[in-house]
XYZ file of C-alpha atoms in Angstrom:
383
model
C 13.332 -21.444 -3.613
C 13.295 -21.378 0.201
C 10.884 -24.197 1.048
C 9.965 -27.667 -0.052
C 6.389 -27.086 -1.315
C 5.277 -29.956 0.926
C 6.219 -27.801 3.930
C 3.551 -25.285 2.946
C 0.515 -27.384 3.759
C -2.112 -27.596 6.455
C -4.356 -24.798 7.686
C -3.524 -21.117 7.345
C -1.991 -20.727 10.809
C 0.262 -23.765 10.272
C 1.491 -22.315 6.995
C 2.137 -18.903 8.566
C 4.086 -20.712 11.296
C 6.491 -22.069 8.678
C 7.403 -18.514 7.679
C 7.754 -17.391 11.299
C 10.005 -20.353 12.083
C 12.152 -19.472 9.051
C 13.184 -16.147 10.646
C 13.285 -17.383 14.273
C 16.845 -17.128 15.601
C 18.910 -15.698 18.408
C 20.938 -12.490 18.274
C 24.090 -14.639 18.206
C 22.826 -16.535 15.169
C 21.981 -13.267 13.405
C 25.444 -11.889 14.146
C 27.070 -15.098 12.868
C 25.016 -14.965 9.657
C 26.043 -11.356 9.051
C 29.717 -12.163 9.590
C 29.495 -14.891 6.952
C 27.385 -12.725 4.637
C 24.600 -15.311 4.673
C 21.810 -13.477 6.428
C 18.382 -14.966 5.786
C 15.917 -13.004 3.713
C 13.072 -11.266 5.506
C 9.507 -12.530 5.480
C 7.313 -10.052 3.605
C 3.548 -9.600 3.573
C 1.891 -7.652 0.763
C -1.740 -6.566 1.054
C -4.153 -5.838 -1.770
C -7.765 -4.735 -1.895
C -9.630 -7.606 -3.544
C -12.185 -6.734 -6.227
C -13.189 -10.273 -7.170
C -10.010 -12.360 -7.327
C -10.698 -15.935 -6.202
C -8.090 -18.384 -4.990
C -7.420 -21.045 -7.616
C -8.184 -18.664 -10.488
C -4.713 -17.179 -11.067
C -4.093 -18.831 -14.432
C -7.571 -17.905 -15.645
C -6.949 -14.306 -14.544
C -3.619 -14.268 -16.433
C -5.273 -15.655 -19.584
C -8.040 -13.076 -19.324
C -5.465 -10.323 -18.907
C -3.493 -11.566 -21.929
C -6.627 -11.338 -24.100
C -7.368 -7.739 -23.086
C -7.368 -5.260 -25.973
C -4.778 -2.490 -25.929
C -2.497 -4.218 -23.442
C 0.750 -2.311 -22.848
C 4.097 -3.740 -23.941
C 5.144 -3.907 -20.275
C 2.266 -6.199 -19.340
C 2.639 -8.346 -22.454
C 6.335 -8.829 -21.707
C 5.575 -9.691 -18.081
C 3.106 -12.394 -19.105
C 5.402 -13.964 -21.712
C 8.506 -13.904 -19.485
C 6.898 -15.739 -16.534
C 5.032 -18.956 -15.820
C 2.389 -19.096 -13.102
C 1.376 -22.070 -10.966
C -1.258 -22.109 -8.229
C -2.244 -24.980 -5.949
C -5.218 -24.640 -3.652
C -4.248 -25.684 -0.101
C -7.459 -24.905 1.729
C -10.599 -22.822 1.695
C -8.730 -19.558 2.229
C -5.130 -20.313 1.214
C -3.205 -21.313 -1.903
C 0.441 -21.905 -2.841
C 1.756 -19.939 -5.828
C 4.974 -20.229 -7.841
C 6.105 -17.658 -10.375
C 8.822 -18.973 -12.689
C 11.295 -16.760 -14.531
C 12.780 -19.208 -17.097
C 15.304 -16.687 -18.426
C 16.873 -16.522 -14.954
C 16.227 -20.194 -14.101
C 14.487 -19.278 -10.857
C 11.207 -19.965 -9.127
C 9.736 -17.624 -6.513
C 7.313 -18.917 -3.874
C 4.274 -17.201 -2.421
C 1.285 -18.025 -0.270
C -2.003 -16.276 -1.060
C -4.481 -15.869 1.803
C -8.066 -14.814 1.138
C -9.281 -12.355 3.780
C -12.571 -11.331 2.186
C -12.164 -7.792 0.925
C -8.377 -8.191 0.984
C -5.738 -10.592 -0.302
C -2.602 -11.206 1.762
C 0.550 -12.502 0.093
C 3.363 -13.972 2.204
C 6.847 -14.710 0.877
C 10.474 -15.021 1.931
C 11.859 -13.992 -1.470
C 14.195 -11.024 -1.786
C 12.608 -7.661 -2.566
C 14.709 -7.481 -5.735
C 12.633 -10.380 -7.074
C 9.244 -9.593 -5.553
C 9.341 -6.262 -7.409
C 9.694 -8.190 -10.680
C 7.183 -10.922 -9.927
C 4.353 -10.633 -7.410
C 4.389 -6.828 -7.056
C 3.932 -6.455 -10.796
C 1.177 -9.059 -10.628
C -0.638 -6.870 -8.088
C -0.130 -3.877 -10.356
C -1.358 -5.565 -13.529
C -4.339 -7.692 -12.396
C -7.505 -5.529 -12.504
C -9.104 -7.483 -9.643
C -6.324 -6.610 -7.172
C -5.120 -3.237 -5.937
C -2.191 -2.628 -3.647
C -2.972 -0.982 -0.300
C -1.469 2.495 0.182
C -1.137 4.119 3.612
C -0.447 7.619 4.885
C 2.466 8.419 7.236
C 0.067 8.853 10.160
C -1.413 5.418 9.380
C 2.026 3.833 9.793
C 2.590 5.546 13.129
C -0.852 4.598 14.469
C -0.518 0.950 13.377
C 2.809 0.589 15.195
C 1.588 2.472 18.292
C -1.431 0.156 18.598
C 0.779 -2.938 18.943
C 1.796 -4.102 22.409
C 5.299 -3.185 23.592
C 6.654 -1.526 20.451
C 9.392 1.062 20.033
C 10.721 2.635 16.841
C 14.206 1.349 15.935
C 14.682 3.079 12.587
C 12.821 4.845 9.807
C 12.815 6.406 6.379
C 11.238 9.866 6.270
C 10.730 12.078 3.234
C 9.787 15.650 2.475
C 8.836 17.281 -0.805
C 6.294 19.947 -1.685
C 5.031 21.755 -4.748
C 5.695 24.979 -2.818
C 9.479 24.698 -2.708
C 12.522 23.163 -4.354
C 13.607 21.690 -1.014
C 13.772 17.912 -0.801
C 14.673 15.590 2.064
C 15.030 11.810 2.261
C 16.334 10.625 5.612
C 17.193 7.011 6.480
C 17.844 6.559 10.172
C 19.009 3.144 11.389
C 18.844 2.719 15.146
C 16.611 5.762 15.410
C 14.079 6.238 18.179
C 10.617 7.772 18.509
C 12.338 10.977 19.640
C 14.553 11.003 16.537
C 11.496 10.634 14.319
C 9.763 13.479 16.130
C 12.804 15.731 15.596
C 12.925 14.906 11.884
C 9.210 15.690 11.545
C 9.537 18.998 13.404
C 12.785 20.222 11.833
C 12.478 18.989 8.247
C 8.695 18.469 8.007
C 9.580 14.969 6.765
C 6.972 12.231 7.206
C 7.713 8.516 7.660
C 7.281 6.300 4.607
C 8.790 3.302 6.404
C 9.025 2.509 10.119
C 11.253 -0.132 11.702
C 10.259 -1.280 15.169
C 11.004 -3.777 17.908
C 8.314 -5.482 19.927
C 9.189 -6.818 23.334
C 7.982 -9.994 24.986
C 9.177 -9.906 28.610
C 12.177 -7.554 28.759
C 13.855 -8.356 25.440
C 12.999 -7.603 21.821
C 10.910 -10.545 20.599
C 9.965 -9.367 17.108
C 11.823 -7.085 14.706
C 9.644 -5.786 11.930
C 8.940 -2.827 9.655
C 5.911 -1.285 7.940
C 5.924 0.590 4.635
C 3.602 3.068 2.968
C 3.343 0.985 -0.212
C 1.159 -1.640 1.409
C 3.602 -4.186 2.816
C 5.350 -5.095 6.043
C 8.312 -7.317 6.867
C 9.666 -9.497 9.652
C 13.445 -9.612 9.971
C 13.627 -11.854 13.058
C 11.679 -13.479 15.868
C 13.327 -14.553 19.118
C 13.121 -18.298 19.927
C 10.214 -18.861 22.278
C 8.269 -15.883 20.875
C 6.899 -17.582 17.751
C 3.312 -17.159 18.934
C 3.958 -13.448 19.458
C 5.245 -13.299 15.870
C 2.065 -14.923 14.533
C -0.099 -12.544 16.587
C 1.878 -9.531 15.321
C 1.512 -10.658 11.718
C -2.238 -10.903 12.144
C -2.445 -7.554 13.975
C -0.417 -5.765 11.289
C -2.549 -7.270 8.527
C -5.730 -6.135 10.280
C -4.239 -2.710 10.900
C -3.332 -2.211 7.237
C -6.758 -3.355 6.088
C -8.617 -1.264 8.675
C -6.755 1.955 7.824
C -7.203 1.345 4.105
C -10.969 1.030 4.605
C -11.083 4.083 6.853
C -9.275 6.129 4.224
C -10.822 5.073 0.937
C -13.959 2.974 1.295
C -16.976 4.844 -0.057
C -19.760 3.955 2.350
C -22.253 6.474 0.937
C -22.416 7.539 -2.684
C -24.355 10.529 -3.985
C -27.258 8.405 -5.236
C -29.947 10.511 -6.832
C -33.626 9.870 -6.123
C -35.885 11.555 -8.664
C -39.399 12.836 -7.921
C -42.031 14.490 -10.041
C -41.020 17.946 -8.839
C -37.236 17.399 -8.610
C -34.681 15.124 -6.979
C -32.696 14.583 -3.783
C -29.137 13.394 -3.167
C -29.126 10.624 -0.556
C -25.470 10.419 0.464
C -21.963 11.666 -0.038
C -18.282 10.821 0.513
C -15.486 13.390 0.539
C -11.768 12.863 1.065
C -9.935 15.893 2.448
C -6.209 16.243 1.847
C -5.252 18.832 4.450
C -2.066 20.862 4.079
C 0.082 20.731 7.231
C 3.172 22.395 5.798
C 4.665 25.573 7.239
C 6.069 26.602 3.853
C 4.676 29.759 2.291
C 2.687 29.372 -0.913
C 4.371 30.690 -4.037
C 2.822 33.145 -6.490
C 1.157 30.299 -8.369
C -1.621 28.820 -6.229
C -2.366 25.227 -5.247
C -4.996 24.680 -7.945
C -2.591 25.805 -10.692
C 0.108 23.465 -9.398
C -2.381 20.579 -9.160
C -3.396 21.077 -12.776
C 0.190 21.292 -13.960
C 1.734 18.422 -12.003
C -1.099 15.902 -11.660
C -4.099 16.546 -13.893
C -2.149 17.630 -16.987
C 1.035 15.658 -16.370
C -0.668 12.301 -15.803
C -2.172 10.954 -19.002
C -4.702 8.909 -17.079
C -6.898 11.955 -16.310
C -9.283 14.008 -18.391
C -10.903 16.982 -16.697
C -13.027 20.034 -17.138
C -13.089 23.231 -15.048
C -16.337 24.984 -14.148
C -14.527 27.629 -12.111
C -11.010 28.051 -10.809
C -10.145 25.244 -8.378
C -13.256 23.189 -9.201
C -12.797 20.173 -11.473
C -14.820 17.337 -12.920
C -12.265 14.533 -13.394
C -12.458 11.309 -15.381
C -9.949 8.567 -14.554
C -9.292 6.736 -17.828
C -7.592 3.806 -16.079
C -10.627 2.964 -13.940
C -13.351 4.466 -16.142
C -14.656 6.430 -13.148
C -15.460 10.114 -12.540
C -14.997 12.188 -9.403
C -14.875 15.857 -8.497
C -12.102 17.968 -6.989
C -12.358 21.280 -5.209
C -9.286 23.171 -4.033
C -9.848 25.404 -1.017
C -6.782 27.498 -0.192
C -4.100 24.778 0.049
C -6.421 21.853 0.837
C -7.680 19.407 -1.794
C -11.137 17.828 -1.503
C -12.166 14.763 -3.532
C -15.903 14.181 -3.950
C -17.281 10.787 -4.984
C -19.739 10.510 -7.855
C -22.214 7.642 -8.216
C -19.693 5.529 -10.168
C -16.624 6.344 -8.055
C -14.914 3.487 -6.194
C -12.069 3.371 -3.687
C -9.646 2.556 -6.523
C -9.823 6.000 -8.100
C -9.532 7.746 -4.736
C -6.632 5.571 -3.556
C -4.680 6.051 -6.797
C -5.146 9.815 -6.809
C -4.124 10.167 -3.166
C -1.013 8.052 -3.705
C 0.003 10.375 -6.555
C -0.460 13.407 -4.314
C 1.649 11.936 -1.493
C 4.379 10.557 -3.751
C 4.675 13.249 -6.421
C 2.911 16.433 -5.312
C 3.235 17.071 -1.571
C 4.237 14.645 1.187
C 2.962 16.854 4.027
C -0.772 16.325 3.574
C -2.917 14.511 6.105
C -5.989 12.587 5.011
C -9.502 12.750 6.435
C -12.709 11.219 5.110
C -16.306 12.249 5.572
C -18.889 9.724 4.394
C -22.497 10.120 5.479
C -26.050 9.403 4.533
C -27.865 12.654 3.877
C -31.377 11.288 3.919
C -32.736 9.173 6.761
């Protein structure tokens, strides 16, 4: 436990300030902490697409989840091994504790309602957030973790004032080859990242950056593909810059998530006496940017083998090679896939939501091919 719960009160900005102040220190203080092995934990912000979760309802959501038929052993164990406490602090903010009695520990979180998104702020170690709040995001049906592409990360950082890359993790893997690369570069620059991308075709899954305020680094932070960002330190006197950066990063994550996955126009069918018309459509294009040569087996065959067949969540039918009607058993939603050469196109059906698209794309990036870029085309066909 990092804070007296009474510290986490007031309006949202005052509460965020408590977290910023927690990591505000000089370079000398940071160096002294490291020498003593007592470096403070980073402040972390997790973002989730909100499909109906309301602040103050956490215990009701947990009870509803516990009563769900066919619940996996993992989720049942998670529920029984933790206690959940939520206290509403304001209209758009609540204080949450997740107890782990077996380990005699309590982890603290602040939930912030941002309309279509939920932000979660904490200063707990990642070792514990993975076991507590990150599993909560995974298991609650009303919340879905944001997932970004490598180009999203780069654009979000570039859009901030006065930033420069100070390190990164970049990865490469492709269904076309047995080659793999995972590169962690501390103290790396924008030029180093560019070299890694050009030489190894590796794309960033995590970016560390510094943000200056006057001549010196005021904020040290990082952004990650799995829908979270961290603050490692803020220079004294730059607390307001830290708050502004936190807000800008949150908005950037949410904006890119909407750009990528929100289905503005669905293929709604309007029926007439003599036929019907389709009024809209949304297609996600996963575009292959790799220079590797395709093997004898083509992209569609690999997609069937490594995603559609391998993942038990999907049922599918084929009406011709490279054209699939897919049903996502986890979401209960259908969508279509067409494979054109090495590109993969996802087409929304009337019942498709961003959840099915986001989950499928994350599987492609993480387990199929890291070199794809993502584009979306969503338009109304009938005026």
